[in-house]
mmCIF file of C-alpha atoms in Angstrom:
data_model
loop_
_atom_site.group_PDB
_atom_site.id
_atom_site.type_symbol
_atom_site.label_atom_id
_atom_site.label_comp_id
_atom_site.label_asym_id
_atom_site.label_seq_id
_atom_site.Cartn_x
_atom_site.Cartn_y
_atom_site.Cartn_z
ATOM 1 C CA MET A 5 -0.431 -0.034 0.146
ATOM 2 C CA ASN A 6 0.984 3.532 -0.815
ATOM 3 C CA LEU A 7 -0.272 7.096 0.308
ATOM 4 C CA LEU A 8 0.106 9.081 -2.469
ATOM 5 C CA ILE A 9 -0.434 13.294 -2.348
ATOM 6 C CA ASP A 10 -0.758 15.554 -4.688
ATOM 7 C CA SER A 11 0.377 18.913 -3.803
ATOM 8 C CA GLY A 12 -1.077 21.514 -5.665
ATOM 9 C CA ASN A 13 -0.793 25.690 -5.121
ATOM 10 C CA SER A 14 -4.565 25.588 -3.673
ATOM 11 C CA MET A 15 -4.947 22.450 -2.951
ATOM 12 C CA ILE A 16 -4.005 18.611 -0.852
ATOM 13 C CA LYS A 17 -4.844 15.412 -2.273
ATOM 14 C CA TRP A 18 -4.738 11.855 -1.824
ATOM 15 C CA ALA A 19 -5.317 8.500 -1.350
ATOM 16 C CA LEU A 20 -4.028 5.166 -0.490
ATOM 17 C CA ALA A 21 -2.914 3.104 -3.708
ATOM 18 C CA ASN A 22 -2.877 -1.258 -4.245
ATOM 19 C CA GLY A 23 -2.243 -2.483 -6.871
ATOM 20 C CA ASP A 24 -4.417 -0.255 -9.495
ATOM 21 C CA LEU A 25 -7.059 0.860 -6.779
ATOM 22 C CA LEU A 26 -6.698 4.125 -5.266
ATOM 23 C CA TYR A 27 -9.290 4.251 -2.225
ATOM 24 C CA ARG A 28 -9.599 6.572 1.477
ATOM 25 C CA VAL A 29 -9.606 9.933 -1.892
ATOM 26 C CA ASN A 30 -9.440 13.315 0.080
ATOM 27 C CA LYS A 31 -8.612 16.664 0.181
ATOM 28 C CA CYS A 32 -7.559 19.279 1.795
ATOM 29 C CA GLU A 33 -6.646 23.271 1.487
ATOM 30 C CA SER A 34 -2.961 23.770 1.203
ATOM 31 C CA ASN A 35 -2.682 25.963 4.756
ATOM 32 C CA SER A 36 -4.290 23.372 6.474
ATOM 33 C CA VAL A 37 -1.398 20.749 6.219
ATOM 34 C CA ALA A 38 -0.616 21.228 9.948
ATOM 35 C CA GLY A 39 -3.987 18.762 10.549
ATOM 36 C CA LEU A 40 -2.794 16.001 7.521
ATOM 37 C CA HIS A 41 -0.964 14.809 11.403
ATOM 38 C CA ASP A 42 -4.227 14.305 12.716
ATOM 39 C CA ILE A 43 -6.076 12.305 9.892
ATOM 40 C CA TRP A 44 -3.178 10.187 7.899
ATOM 41 C CA ASN A 45 -2.670 8.468 11.890
ATOM 42 C CA ARG A 46 -5.148 7.015 11.076
ATOM 43 C CA TYR A 47 -4.054 5.002 8.135
ATOM 44 C CA ASP A 48 -1.933 1.897 8.273
ATOM 45 C CA VAL A 49 2.033 2.772 7.720
ATOM 46 C CA PRO A 50 2.324 3.154 4.380
ATOM 47 C CA ASP A 51 5.590 0.684 1.749
ATOM 48 C CA ARG A 52 5.913 4.552 0.620
ATOM 49 C CA VAL A 53 4.501 7.807 0.562
ATOM 50 C CA ILE A 54 5.140 9.303 -2.995
ATOM 51 C CA ILE A 55 4.627 13.231 -3.394
ATOM 52 C CA ALA A 56 3.975 15.567 -6.981
ATOM 53 C CA ASN A 57 4.719 19.803 -5.252
ATOM 54 C CA VAL A 58 4.022 22.587 -6.801
ATOM 55 C CA ALA A 59 3.149 24.264 -3.787
ATOM 56 C CA GLY A 60 6.838 25.077 -3.002
ATOM 57 C CA GLU A 61 8.799 24.348 -0.200
ATOM 58 C CA ASN A 62 7.027 24.927 3.182
ATOM 59 C CA ILE A 63 4.655 22.947 2.370
ATOM 60 C CA ALA A 64 7.010 20.170 0.928
ATOM 61 C CA LYS A 65 9.284 20.286 4.271
ATOM 62 C CA GLN A 66 5.551 20.503 6.724
ATOM 63 C CA ILE A 67 4.775 17.412 4.992
ATOM 64 C CA ASN A 68 7.761 15.352 4.567
ATOM 65 C CA ILE A 69 7.714 16.040 8.189
ATOM 66 C CA THR A 70 4.193 14.482 9.180
ATOM 67 C CA VAL A 71 4.745 11.745 6.875
ATOM 68 C CA ASN A 72 8.935 11.160 9.172
ATOM 69 C CA LYS A 73 6.747 11.539 12.547
ATOM 70 C CA LEU A 74 4.244 9.158 11.295
ATOM 71 C CA TRP A 75 5.868 6.252 9.863
ATOM 72 C CA HIS A 76 9.773 7.046 10.491
ATOM 73 C CA ILE A 77 10.315 6.847 6.412
ATOM 74 C CA ASP A 78 11.047 10.203 4.340
ATOM 75 C CA ALA A 79 8.870 10.531 1.296
ATOM 76 C CA GLU A 80 9.412 10.894 -2.143
ATOM 77 C CA PHE A 81 9.392 13.744 -4.228
ATOM 78 C CA ILE A 82 8.736 13.268 -7.837
ATOM 79 C CA ALA A 83 10.155 15.520 -10.379
ATOM 80 C CA SER A 84 10.061 15.405 -14.249
ATOM 81 C CA SER A 85 12.238 14.525 -16.215
ATOM 82 C CA ARG A 86 12.631 13.828 -20.199
ATOM 83 C CA ASN A 87 11.293 10.466 -20.331
ATOM 84 C CA CYS A 88 9.390 8.223 -17.065
ATOM 85 C CA CYS A 89 6.219 6.322 -18.049
ATOM 86 C CA GLY A 90 6.191 5.651 -21.596
ATOM 87 C CA LEU A 91 6.306 9.185 -22.337
ATOM 88 C CA THR A 92 9.171 11.526 -23.918
ATOM 89 C CA SER A 93 9.238 15.543 -22.942
ATOM 90 C CA SER A 94 9.618 18.176 -24.930
ATOM 91 C CA TYR A 95 10.054 21.000 -23.028
ATOM 92 C CA HIS A 96 13.723 23.168 -22.421
ATOM 93 C CA ASN A 97 13.868 22.424 -19.202
ATOM 94 C CA PRO A 98 12.209 19.403 -19.107
ATOM 95 C CA GLU A 99 12.330 20.011 -14.730
ATOM 96 C CA GLN A 100 10.597 23.255 -15.052
ATOM 97 C CA LEU A 101 7.664 21.459 -16.319
ATOM 98 C CA GLY A 102 5.274 21.299 -13.613
ATOM 99 C CA VAL A 103 5.249 17.594 -12.588
ATOM 100 C CA ASP A 104 1.072 17.986 -11.482
ATOM 101 C CA ARG A 105 0.742 18.734 -15.301
ATOM 102 C CA TRP A 106 3.188 15.567 -15.817
ATOM 103 C CA MET A 107 2.020 13.057 -13.640
ATOM 104 C CA ALA A 108 -1.636 13.644 -15.469
ATOM 105 C CA MET A 109 -0.648 13.176 -18.723
ATOM 106 C CA ALA A 110 1.379 10.207 -17.729
ATOM 107 C CA ALA A 111 -2.267 8.564 -16.252
ATOM 108 C CA ALA A 112 -4.130 10.180 -19.332
ATOM 109 C CA PHE A 113 -1.763 8.468 -22.042
ATOM 110 C CA GLN A 114 -1.849 5.693 -20.800
ATOM 111 C CA SER A 115 -5.970 5.153 -20.438
ATOM 112 C CA THR A 116 -6.196 5.027 -24.052
ATOM 113 C CA ILE A 117 -4.147 4.416 -27.193
ATOM 114 C CA ASP A 118 -5.148 7.633 -28.103
ATOM 115 C CA PRO A 119 -3.246 10.789 -28.397
ATOM 116 C CA VAL A 120 -4.543 12.714 -25.679
ATOM 117 C CA ILE A 121 -4.893 15.911 -24.322
ATOM 118 C CA ASP A 122 -4.891 16.859 -20.730
ATOM 119 C CA VAL A 123 -6.759 20.274 -19.621
ATOM 120 C CA ASP A 124 -6.055 20.075 -15.887
ATOM 121 C CA CYS A 125 -7.710 23.189 -14.214
ATOM 122 C CA GLY A 126 -7.312 24.124 -10.750
ATOM 123 C CA THR A 127 -5.482 27.755 -9.791
ATOM 124 C CA ALA A 128 -3.740 27.758 -13.543
ATOM 125 C CA VAL A 129 -5.292 25.437 -16.188
ATOM 126 C CA THR A 130 -3.177 24.472 -18.257
ATOM 127 C CA ILE A 131 -3.914 22.244 -21.408
ATOM 128 C CA ASP A 132 -1.029 19.754 -22.376
ATOM 129 C CA LEU A 133 -0.073 17.618 -26.281
ATOM 130 C CA VAL A 134 0.775 14.289 -25.746
ATOM 131 C CA ASN A 135 1.045 13.032 -29.056
ATOM 132 C CA GLU A 136 0.128 9.152 -30.375
ATOM 133 C CA ASN A 137 3.963 8.204 -29.799
ATOM 134 C CA GLY A 138 3.640 9.195 -26.293
ATOM 135 C CA VAL A 139 5.396 12.462 -26.648
ATOM 136 C CA PHE A 140 4.802 15.837 -24.781
ATOM 137 C CA VAL A 141 4.377 18.094 -27.248
ATOM 138 C CA GLY A 142 3.812 21.556 -25.373
ATOM 139 C CA GLY A 143 1.124 23.448 -23.784
ATOM 140 C CA VAL A 144 -0.224 26.475 -22.684
ATOM 141 C CA ILE A 145 -1.441 28.201 -19.374
ATOM 142 C CA LEU A 146 -4.106 30.316 -18.346
ATOM 143 C CA PRO A 147 -4.542 31.738 -14.868
ATOM 144 C CA GLY A 148 -7.581 29.671 -13.131
ATOM 145 C CA LEU A 149 -11.215 30.479 -12.311
ATOM 146 C CA ASN A 150 -10.719 31.787 -9.433
ATOM 147 C CA THR A 151 -7.606 33.612 -9.903
ATOM 148 C CA ALA A 152 -9.060 35.690 -13.686
ATOM 149 C CA TYR A 153 -11.523 36.798 -10.814
ATOM 150 C CA GLN A 154 -9.167 38.013 -8.240
ATOM 151 C CA SER A 155 -7.523 39.780 -11.018
ATOM 152 C CA LEU A 156 -10.162 41.414 -11.841
ATOM 153 C CA ARG A 157 -11.778 42.094 -8.410
ATOM 154 C CA THR A 158 -7.974 44.313 -7.480
ATOM 155 C CA GLY A 159 -8.716 45.837 -10.275
ATOM 156 C CA THR A 160 -12.256 46.957 -9.875
ATOM 157 C CA LYS A 161 -14.184 48.264 -7.254
ATOM 158 C CA ALA A 162 -17.623 47.103 -7.914
ATOM 159 C CA VAL A 163 -17.037 44.460 -7.008
ATOM 160 C CA GLU A 164 -14.240 44.347 -4.424
ATOM 161 C CA GLY A 165 -16.126 43.325 -1.867
ATOM 162 C CA ILE A 166 -17.324 39.499 -3.317
ATOM 163 C CA ASN A 167 -14.575 37.333 -1.683
ATOM 164 C CA SER A 168 -15.359 34.632 -4.639
ATOM 165 C CA ILE A 169 -16.115 33.673 -7.994
ATOM 166 C CA SER A 170 -19.792 31.778 -7.912
ATOM 167 C CA ILE A 171 -20.999 30.047 -10.482
ATOM 168 C CA LYS A 172 -24.911 29.307 -11.237
ATOM 169 C CA LYS A 173 -26.265 26.514 -12.648
ATOM 170 C CA ASP A 174 -28.216 28.801 -15.366
ATOM 171 C CA ILE A 175 -25.478 31.212 -16.919
ATOM 172 C CA SER A 176 -26.456 33.310 -19.866
ATOM 173 C CA PRO A 177 -24.858 35.848 -21.706
ATOM 174 C CA VAL A 178 -27.253 38.449 -20.705
ATOM 175 C CA ALA A 179 -26.458 39.002 -16.895
ATOM 176 C CA LYS A 180 -28.560 41.781 -14.744
ATOM 177 C CA SER A 181 -26.129 42.043 -11.856
ATOM 178 C CA THR A 182 -22.310 43.144 -11.836
ATOM 179 C CA GLU A 183 -20.965 39.924 -9.798
ATOM 180 C CA ASP A 184 -23.144 38.038 -12.178
ATOM 181 C CA GLY A 185 -21.274 39.855 -15.670
ATOM 182 C CA VAL A 186 -17.987 38.653 -14.308
ATOM 183 C CA ALA A 187 -18.821 35.219 -13.034
ATOM 184 C CA ILE A 188 -20.153 34.449 -15.973
ATOM 185 C CA GLY A 189 -17.946 36.609 -18.264
ATOM 186 C CA ILE A 190 -14.647 34.412 -16.508
ATOM 187 C CA LEU A 191 -16.041 31.535 -16.720
ATOM 188 C CA LEU A 192 -17.374 31.765 -20.318
ATOM 189 C CA GLY A 193 -13.694 33.327 -22.106
ATOM 190 C CA LEU A 194 -12.104 31.100 -20.009
ATOM 191 C CA VAL A 195 -13.808 28.067 -21.424
ATOM 192 C CA GLY A 196 -13.796 29.429 -24.977
ATOM 193 C CA GLY A 197 -10.011 29.860 -24.741
ATOM 194 C CA ILE A 198 -9.259 26.410 -23.511
ATOM 195 C CA GLU A 199 -12.188 25.185 -27.239
ATOM 196 C CA ARG A 200 -9.830 27.029 -29.149
ATOM 197 C CA VAL A 201 -6.170 25.690 -27.616
ATOM 198 C CA ILE A 202 -7.765 22.404 -27.722
ATOM 199 C CA ARG A 203 -8.885 23.479 -31.335
ATOM 200 C CA GLU A 204 -5.389 24.245 -32.447
ATOM 201 C CA GLN A 205 -2.995 22.248 -30.784
ATOM 202 C CA SER A 206 -5.808 19.235 -32.362
ATOM 203 C CA SER A 207 -4.784 20.809 -35.569
ATOM 204 C CA LEU A 208 -1.007 19.508 -34.945
ATOM 205 C CA ILE A 209 -1.983 15.752 -35.176
ATOM 206 C CA ASP A 210 -3.291 13.456 -37.322
ATOM 207 C CA GLN A 211 -5.766 11.913 -35.250
ATOM 208 C CA VAL A 212 -8.105 13.384 -33.024
ATOM 209 C CA PRO A 213 -6.739 13.541 -29.719
ATOM 210 C CA ALA A 214 -8.913 11.969 -26.165
ATOM 211 C CA VAL A 215 -9.407 14.810 -24.134
ATOM 212 C CA PHE A 216 -9.056 15.107 -20.729
ATOM 213 C CA MET A 217 -10.587 17.449 -18.327
ATOM 214 C CA THR A 218 -9.397 17.372 -14.469
ATOM 215 C CA GLY A 219 -8.304 19.942 -11.268
ATOM 216 C CA GLY A 220 -10.545 21.328 -9.023
ATOM 217 C CA ASP A 221 -13.027 23.643 -11.360
ATOM 218 C CA ALA A 222 -12.931 20.829 -14.164
ATOM 219 C CA GLU A 223 -16.626 20.140 -12.564
ATOM 220 C CA LYS A 224 -17.335 23.986 -12.751
ATOM 221 C CA LEU A 225 -16.875 23.986 -15.694
ATOM 222 C CA GLN A 226 -17.215 20.810 -17.917
ATOM 223 C CA PRO A 227 -20.609 21.894 -18.403
ATOM 224 C CA HIS A 228 -20.512 24.411 -20.249
ATOM 225 C CA MET A 229 -17.965 22.596 -22.993
ATOM 226 C CA LYS A 230 -19.115 22.303 -26.337
ATOM 227 C CA ILE A 231 -15.784 19.859 -27.088
ATOM 228 C CA ALA A 232 -16.273 16.119 -25.660
ATOM 229 C CA VAL A 233 -14.647 16.197 -22.471
ATOM 230 C CA ASP A 234 -13.327 12.805 -20.493
ATOM 231 C CA LEU A 235 -14.197 14.107 -16.644
ATOM 232 C CA GLN A 236 -11.044 12.291 -14.831
ATOM 233 C CA PRO A 237 -10.597 13.776 -10.994
ATOM 234 C CA ASP A 238 -7.994 12.060 -9.852
ATOM 235 C CA LEU A 239 -5.662 11.812 -12.743
ATOM 236 C CA VAL A 240 -2.778 13.218 -10.857
ATOM 237 C CA LEU A 241 -2.830 10.384 -8.684
ATOM 238 C CA GLN A 242 -4.064 8.114 -11.195
ATOM 239 C CA GLY A 243 0.321 9.121 -12.964
ATOM 240 C CA LEU A 244 1.528 8.727 -8.695
ATOM 241 C CA ARG A 245 0.214 5.327 -9.131
ATOM 242 C CA ILE A 246 1.881 4.661 -12.982
ATOM 243 C CA ALA A 247 4.939 6.380 -11.933
ATOM 244 C CA ALA A 248 5.923 3.745 -9.089
ATOM 245 C CA LEU A 249 4.726 0.988 -10.549
#
């Protein structure tokens, strides 16, 4: 049994892995890392603790201290590389690629015989293309829903009193309030940007890629997409499971 951890900028997500199965999937906000000791204290001693961390050195250190105190083992921090899990990176400096993107691509690519586009919707939205030979061709990075909202909020007095973006089930491009106008504008702008990038990336390869969507905001964005996507909330954890084999 391995403990797999996806440590992101906003959320920390984890699961226990036994063979091909993930179970006890859970998450907390990154600023609640101190509470992980009490949660993980209920678990049996894992064989390994494997982490994809993009939340910075301080969070990584706190997680490793917790793991060491609980089980007297060190956490293993996965890093992006030129080759891994059947993938080859085309990044100029492969180690600079966010390891969460790398792990999500690994999981997506191994789940299909087609080329893939992985859309990871978190603090940032990343859209990455892997061709049929397992080559990570490249990708783009967009501000995520709340990142875009906070940017607009700091520069617009009309919405500065509204702390977070709220997406309603039924949306209209002719909103009747500033709050709705901002939320819907950001949502539709991001969805439109994602769809444009997917079309542009798809045009670069001969086959139609399978499109996967993951990340904390994936469930908010997916219903508004005109392009069919496969919603896979645990792609990074699945990639860590594969990397551990």
